[in-house]
Short mmCIF file of C-alpha atoms in Angstrom, two decimals:
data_model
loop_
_atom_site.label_atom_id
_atom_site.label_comp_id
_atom_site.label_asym_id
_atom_site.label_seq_id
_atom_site.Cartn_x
_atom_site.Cartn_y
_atom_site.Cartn_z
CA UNK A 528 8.83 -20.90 -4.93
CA UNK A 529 8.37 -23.97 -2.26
CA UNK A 530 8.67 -26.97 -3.67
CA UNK A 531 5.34 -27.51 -5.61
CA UNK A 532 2.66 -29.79 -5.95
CA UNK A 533 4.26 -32.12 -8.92
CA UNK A 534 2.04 -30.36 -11.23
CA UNK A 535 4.42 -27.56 -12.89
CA UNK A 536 1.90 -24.83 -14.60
CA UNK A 537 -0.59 -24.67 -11.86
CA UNK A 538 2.68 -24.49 -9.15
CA UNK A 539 4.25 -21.69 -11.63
CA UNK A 540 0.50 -19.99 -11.72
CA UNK A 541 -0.12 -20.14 -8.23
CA UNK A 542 3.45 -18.19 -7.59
CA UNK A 543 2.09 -15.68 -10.00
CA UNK A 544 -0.93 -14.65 -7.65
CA UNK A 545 1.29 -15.09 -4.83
CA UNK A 546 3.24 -12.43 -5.80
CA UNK A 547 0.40 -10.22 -6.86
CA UNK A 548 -0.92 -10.69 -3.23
CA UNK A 549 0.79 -8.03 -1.97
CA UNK A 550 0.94 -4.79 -4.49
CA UNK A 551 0.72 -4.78 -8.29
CA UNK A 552 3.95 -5.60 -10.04
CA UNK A 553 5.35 -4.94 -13.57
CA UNK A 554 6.52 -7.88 -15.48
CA UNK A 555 9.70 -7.01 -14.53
CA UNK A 556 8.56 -7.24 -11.02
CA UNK A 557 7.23 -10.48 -11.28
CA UNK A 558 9.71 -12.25 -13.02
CA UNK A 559 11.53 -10.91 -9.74
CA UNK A 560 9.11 -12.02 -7.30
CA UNK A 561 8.56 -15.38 -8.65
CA UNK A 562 12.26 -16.00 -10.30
CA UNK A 563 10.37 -17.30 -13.41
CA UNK A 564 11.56 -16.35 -16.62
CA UNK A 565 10.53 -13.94 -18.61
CA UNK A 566 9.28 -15.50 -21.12
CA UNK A 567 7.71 -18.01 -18.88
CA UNK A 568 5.82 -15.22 -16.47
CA UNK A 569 4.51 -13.32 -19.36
CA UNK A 570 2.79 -16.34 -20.93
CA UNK A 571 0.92 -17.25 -17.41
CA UNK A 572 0.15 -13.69 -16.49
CA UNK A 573 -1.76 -13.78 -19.78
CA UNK A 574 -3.29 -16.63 -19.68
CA UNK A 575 -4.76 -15.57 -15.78
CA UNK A 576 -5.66 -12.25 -17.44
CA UNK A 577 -8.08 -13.93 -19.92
CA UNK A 578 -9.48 -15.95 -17.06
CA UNK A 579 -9.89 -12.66 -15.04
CA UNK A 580 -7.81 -14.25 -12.37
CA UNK A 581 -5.20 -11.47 -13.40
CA UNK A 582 -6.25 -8.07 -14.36
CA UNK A 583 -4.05 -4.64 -14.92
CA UNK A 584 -4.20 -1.26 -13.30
CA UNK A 585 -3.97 1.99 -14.98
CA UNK A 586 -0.17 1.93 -14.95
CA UNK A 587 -0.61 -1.31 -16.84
CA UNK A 588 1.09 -3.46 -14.10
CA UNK A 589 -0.53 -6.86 -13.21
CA UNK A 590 -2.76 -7.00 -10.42
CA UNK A 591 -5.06 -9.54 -8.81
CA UNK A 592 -8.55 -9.71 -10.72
CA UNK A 593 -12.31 -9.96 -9.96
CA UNK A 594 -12.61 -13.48 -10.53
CA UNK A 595 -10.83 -14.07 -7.11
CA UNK A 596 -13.41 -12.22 -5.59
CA UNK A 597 -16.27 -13.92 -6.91
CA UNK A 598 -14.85 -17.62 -5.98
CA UNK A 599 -14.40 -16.39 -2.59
CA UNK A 600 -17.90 -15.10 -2.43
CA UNK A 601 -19.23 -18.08 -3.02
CA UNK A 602 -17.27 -20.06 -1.34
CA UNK A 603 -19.43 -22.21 1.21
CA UNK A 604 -16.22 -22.85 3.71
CA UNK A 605 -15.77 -19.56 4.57
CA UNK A 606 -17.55 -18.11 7.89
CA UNK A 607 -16.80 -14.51 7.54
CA UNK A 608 -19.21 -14.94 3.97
CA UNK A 609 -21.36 -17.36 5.65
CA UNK A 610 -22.07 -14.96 8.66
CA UNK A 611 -22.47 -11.96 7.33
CA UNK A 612 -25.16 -11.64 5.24
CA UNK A 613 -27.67 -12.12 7.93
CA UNK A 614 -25.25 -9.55 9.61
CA UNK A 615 -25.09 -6.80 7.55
CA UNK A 616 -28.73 -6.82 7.07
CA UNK A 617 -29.52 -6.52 10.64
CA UNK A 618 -26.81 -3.58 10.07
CA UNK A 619 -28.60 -1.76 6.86
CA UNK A 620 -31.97 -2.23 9.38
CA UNK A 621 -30.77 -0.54 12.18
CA UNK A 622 -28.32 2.53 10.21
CA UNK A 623 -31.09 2.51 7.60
CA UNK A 624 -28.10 2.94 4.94
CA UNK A 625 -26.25 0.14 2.62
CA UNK A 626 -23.89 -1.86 4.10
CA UNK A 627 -21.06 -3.92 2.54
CA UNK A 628 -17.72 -6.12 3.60
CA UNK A 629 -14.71 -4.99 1.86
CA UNK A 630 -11.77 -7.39 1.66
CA UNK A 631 -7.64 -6.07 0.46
CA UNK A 632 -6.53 -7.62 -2.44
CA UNK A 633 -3.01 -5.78 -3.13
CA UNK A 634 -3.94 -1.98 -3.86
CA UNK A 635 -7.56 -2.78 -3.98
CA UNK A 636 -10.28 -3.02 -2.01
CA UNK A 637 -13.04 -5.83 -3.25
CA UNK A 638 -16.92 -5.32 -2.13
CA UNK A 639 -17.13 -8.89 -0.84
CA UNK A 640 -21.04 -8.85 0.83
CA UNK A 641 -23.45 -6.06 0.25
CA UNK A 642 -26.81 -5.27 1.61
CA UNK A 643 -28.81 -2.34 -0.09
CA UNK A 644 -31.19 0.16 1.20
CA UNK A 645 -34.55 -1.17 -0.13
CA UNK A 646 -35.62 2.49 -1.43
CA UNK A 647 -34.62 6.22 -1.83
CA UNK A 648 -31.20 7.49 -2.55
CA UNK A 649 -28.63 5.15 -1.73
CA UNK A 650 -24.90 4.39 -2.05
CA UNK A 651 -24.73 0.95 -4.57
CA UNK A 652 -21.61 -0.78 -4.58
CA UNK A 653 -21.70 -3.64 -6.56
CA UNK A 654 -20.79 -7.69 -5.07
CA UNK A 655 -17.14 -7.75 -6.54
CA UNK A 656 -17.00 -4.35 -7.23
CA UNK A 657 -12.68 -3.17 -7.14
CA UNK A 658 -12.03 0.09 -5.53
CA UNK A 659 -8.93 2.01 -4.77
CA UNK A 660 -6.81 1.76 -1.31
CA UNK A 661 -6.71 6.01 -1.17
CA UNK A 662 -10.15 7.23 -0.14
CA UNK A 663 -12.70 5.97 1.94
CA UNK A 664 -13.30 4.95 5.29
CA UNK A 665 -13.05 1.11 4.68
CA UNK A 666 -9.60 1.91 2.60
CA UNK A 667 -8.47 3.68 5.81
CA UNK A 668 -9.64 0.81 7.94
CA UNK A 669 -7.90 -1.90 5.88
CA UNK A 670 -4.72 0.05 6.56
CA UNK A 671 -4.77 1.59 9.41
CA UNK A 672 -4.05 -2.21 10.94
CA UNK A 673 -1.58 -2.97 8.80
CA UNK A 674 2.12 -3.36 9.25
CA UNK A 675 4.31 0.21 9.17
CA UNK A 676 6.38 -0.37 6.80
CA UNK A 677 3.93 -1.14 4.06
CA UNK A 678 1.97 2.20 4.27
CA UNK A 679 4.64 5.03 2.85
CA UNK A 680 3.67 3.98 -0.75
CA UNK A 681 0.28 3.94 -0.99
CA UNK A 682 -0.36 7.17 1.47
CA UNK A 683 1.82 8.99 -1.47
CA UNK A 684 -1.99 9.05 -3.41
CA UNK A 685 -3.71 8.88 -0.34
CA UNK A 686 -6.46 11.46 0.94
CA UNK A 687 -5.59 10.11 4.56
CA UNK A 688 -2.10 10.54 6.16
CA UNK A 689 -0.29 8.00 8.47
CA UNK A 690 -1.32 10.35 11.41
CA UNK A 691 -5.41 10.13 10.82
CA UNK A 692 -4.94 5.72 10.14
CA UNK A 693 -2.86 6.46 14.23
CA UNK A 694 -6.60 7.84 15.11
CA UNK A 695 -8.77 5.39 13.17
CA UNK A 696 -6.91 2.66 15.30
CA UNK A 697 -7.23 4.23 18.58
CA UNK A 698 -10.78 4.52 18.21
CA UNK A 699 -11.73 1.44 16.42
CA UNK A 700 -13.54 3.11 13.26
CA UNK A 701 -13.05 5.52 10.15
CA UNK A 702 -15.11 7.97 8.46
CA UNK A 703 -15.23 9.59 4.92
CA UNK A 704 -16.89 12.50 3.78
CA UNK A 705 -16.61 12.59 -0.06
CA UNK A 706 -13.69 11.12 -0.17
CA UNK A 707 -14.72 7.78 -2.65
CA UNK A 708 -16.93 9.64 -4.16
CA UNK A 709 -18.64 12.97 -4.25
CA UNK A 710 -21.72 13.71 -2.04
CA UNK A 711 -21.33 10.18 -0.48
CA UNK A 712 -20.01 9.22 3.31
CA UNK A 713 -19.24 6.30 5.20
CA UNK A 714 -18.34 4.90 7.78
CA UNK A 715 -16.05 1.33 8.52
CA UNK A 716 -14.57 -0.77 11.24
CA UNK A 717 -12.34 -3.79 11.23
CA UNK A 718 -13.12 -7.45 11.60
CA UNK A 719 -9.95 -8.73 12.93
CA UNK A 720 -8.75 -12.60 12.97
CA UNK A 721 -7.97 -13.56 16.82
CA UNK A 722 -4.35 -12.56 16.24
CA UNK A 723 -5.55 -8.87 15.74
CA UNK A 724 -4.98 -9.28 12.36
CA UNK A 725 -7.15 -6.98 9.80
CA UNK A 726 -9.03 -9.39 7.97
CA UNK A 727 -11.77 -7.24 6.46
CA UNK A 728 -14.15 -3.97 6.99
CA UNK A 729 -17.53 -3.47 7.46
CA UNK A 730 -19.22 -0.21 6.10
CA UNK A 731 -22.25 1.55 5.61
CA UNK A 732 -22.25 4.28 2.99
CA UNK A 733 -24.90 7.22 1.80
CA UNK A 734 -25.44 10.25 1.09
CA UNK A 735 -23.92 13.23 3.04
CA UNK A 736 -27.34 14.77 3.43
CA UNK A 737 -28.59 11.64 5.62
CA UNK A 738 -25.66 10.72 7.57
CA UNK A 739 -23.92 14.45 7.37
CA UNK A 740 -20.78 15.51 7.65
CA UNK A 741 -19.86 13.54 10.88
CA UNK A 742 -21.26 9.68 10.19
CA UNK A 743 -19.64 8.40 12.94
CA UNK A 744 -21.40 9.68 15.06
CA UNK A 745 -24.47 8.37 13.73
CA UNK A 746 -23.60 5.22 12.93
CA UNK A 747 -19.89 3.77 14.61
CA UNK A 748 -21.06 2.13 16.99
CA UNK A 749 -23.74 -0.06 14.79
CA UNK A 750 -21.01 -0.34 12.52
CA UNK A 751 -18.50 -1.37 15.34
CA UNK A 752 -20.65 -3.85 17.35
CA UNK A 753 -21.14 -5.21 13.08
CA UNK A 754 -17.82 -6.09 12.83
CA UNK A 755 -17.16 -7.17 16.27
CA UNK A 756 -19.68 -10.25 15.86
CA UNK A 757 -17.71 -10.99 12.39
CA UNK A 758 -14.59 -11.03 14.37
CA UNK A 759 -16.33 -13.60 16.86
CA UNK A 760 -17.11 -15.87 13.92
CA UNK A 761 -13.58 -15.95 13.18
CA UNK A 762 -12.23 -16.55 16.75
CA UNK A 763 -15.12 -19.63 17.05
CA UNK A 764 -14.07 -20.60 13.97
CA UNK A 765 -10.56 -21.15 15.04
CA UNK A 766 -10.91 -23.18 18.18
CA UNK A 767 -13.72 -25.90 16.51
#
């Protein structure tokens, strides 16, 4: 841990999500990642748990909860949230299909900005909603800019391989074809920070029968141009 604000708990809770930033641990784990005791570690992983700060995954490890999501969602500082509501519904109006901004937390994926279809079938994901890192276009997005090294583990579950995230970076977008969920499709592209790092994905998502078996080419380059202007928010932001 660095050396700390003065104010012991909160420094000893804050190293706790730290260390849950990055993949779910055990308790083992994060008495190893934080070098907290047991005892110690336990007690605070608890405590976030009952504040949804902390949740657990079906292995039982810790892992970072929905409460996170919803503080950053309405958090008035931040630009990507600020921008892209008005974004992604200029995005569901021209693709005609939901559209939502998916941020990584760990082995998760958290729906951080939605925008429904008005009417007729349509693909809901809920604000806050948590799903998985292994299917999916924006899961496949949110990785395929990602360092190496830290893909081997979760493409062991994957329904993607290290070879098709190669593509989705090449050509700036991902697709899924019932790969989240059946009879559903999407299709994702990455809002990068202006040191190319992935920051978040943009998606729109329906049913097969209305953006068939190959949505990108339907709907990439709406999707693209999307997440492009979210990227521009981010460079402005960072040279005001």
């Amino acid at each position: 841990m660095d050396e700390g604000s003065g104010v012991g708990v909160l420094d000893k809770a804050a190293a706790v999500l730290t260390a849950l930033e990055t993949s779910p641990l055990t308790l083992a784990g994060l008495v190893g990642a934080t070098g907290l005791a047991r005892p110690t570690a336990h007690r605070l992983a608890v405590a976030l748990e009952h504040h949804r700060l902390v949740t657990r995954d079906l292995q039982g490890r810790f892992v970072l909860g929905p409460r996170l999501a919803e503080l950053a969602s309405s958090a008035a500082e931040d630009p990507l949230l600020a921008t892209a509501g008005p974004i992604l519904t200029r995005l569901r109006d021209i693709t005609g299909e939901s559209a939502q901004l998916f941020r990584r937390q760990g082995d998760f994926r958290i729906c951080s900005a939605t925008v429904e279809r008005p009417s007729g079938l349509r693909d809901t994901v809920p604000l806050g909603a948590q799903l998985s890192m292994t299917a999916g276009s924006a899961a496949q997005v949110l990785l395929a800019w990602e360092e190496p090294e830290n893909l081997p583990r979760l493409l062991k579950e994957a329904t993607f391989t290290m070879l098709s995230l190669q593509q989705v970076r090449r050509r700036g977008w991902a697709q899924s074809v019932a790969e989240r969920e059946p009879g559903v499709a999407s299709v994702s592209a990455p809002v990068l920070s202006p040191s190319g790092k992935i920051i978040a994905a943009v998606s729109v998502s329906g049913p097969i029968e209305r953006l068939t078996r190959q949505p990108g080419r339907l709907h990439a380059p709406a999707v693209m141009a999307a997440a492009e202007r979210l990227s521009e928010v981010l460079r402005r932001n960072d040279t005001e």
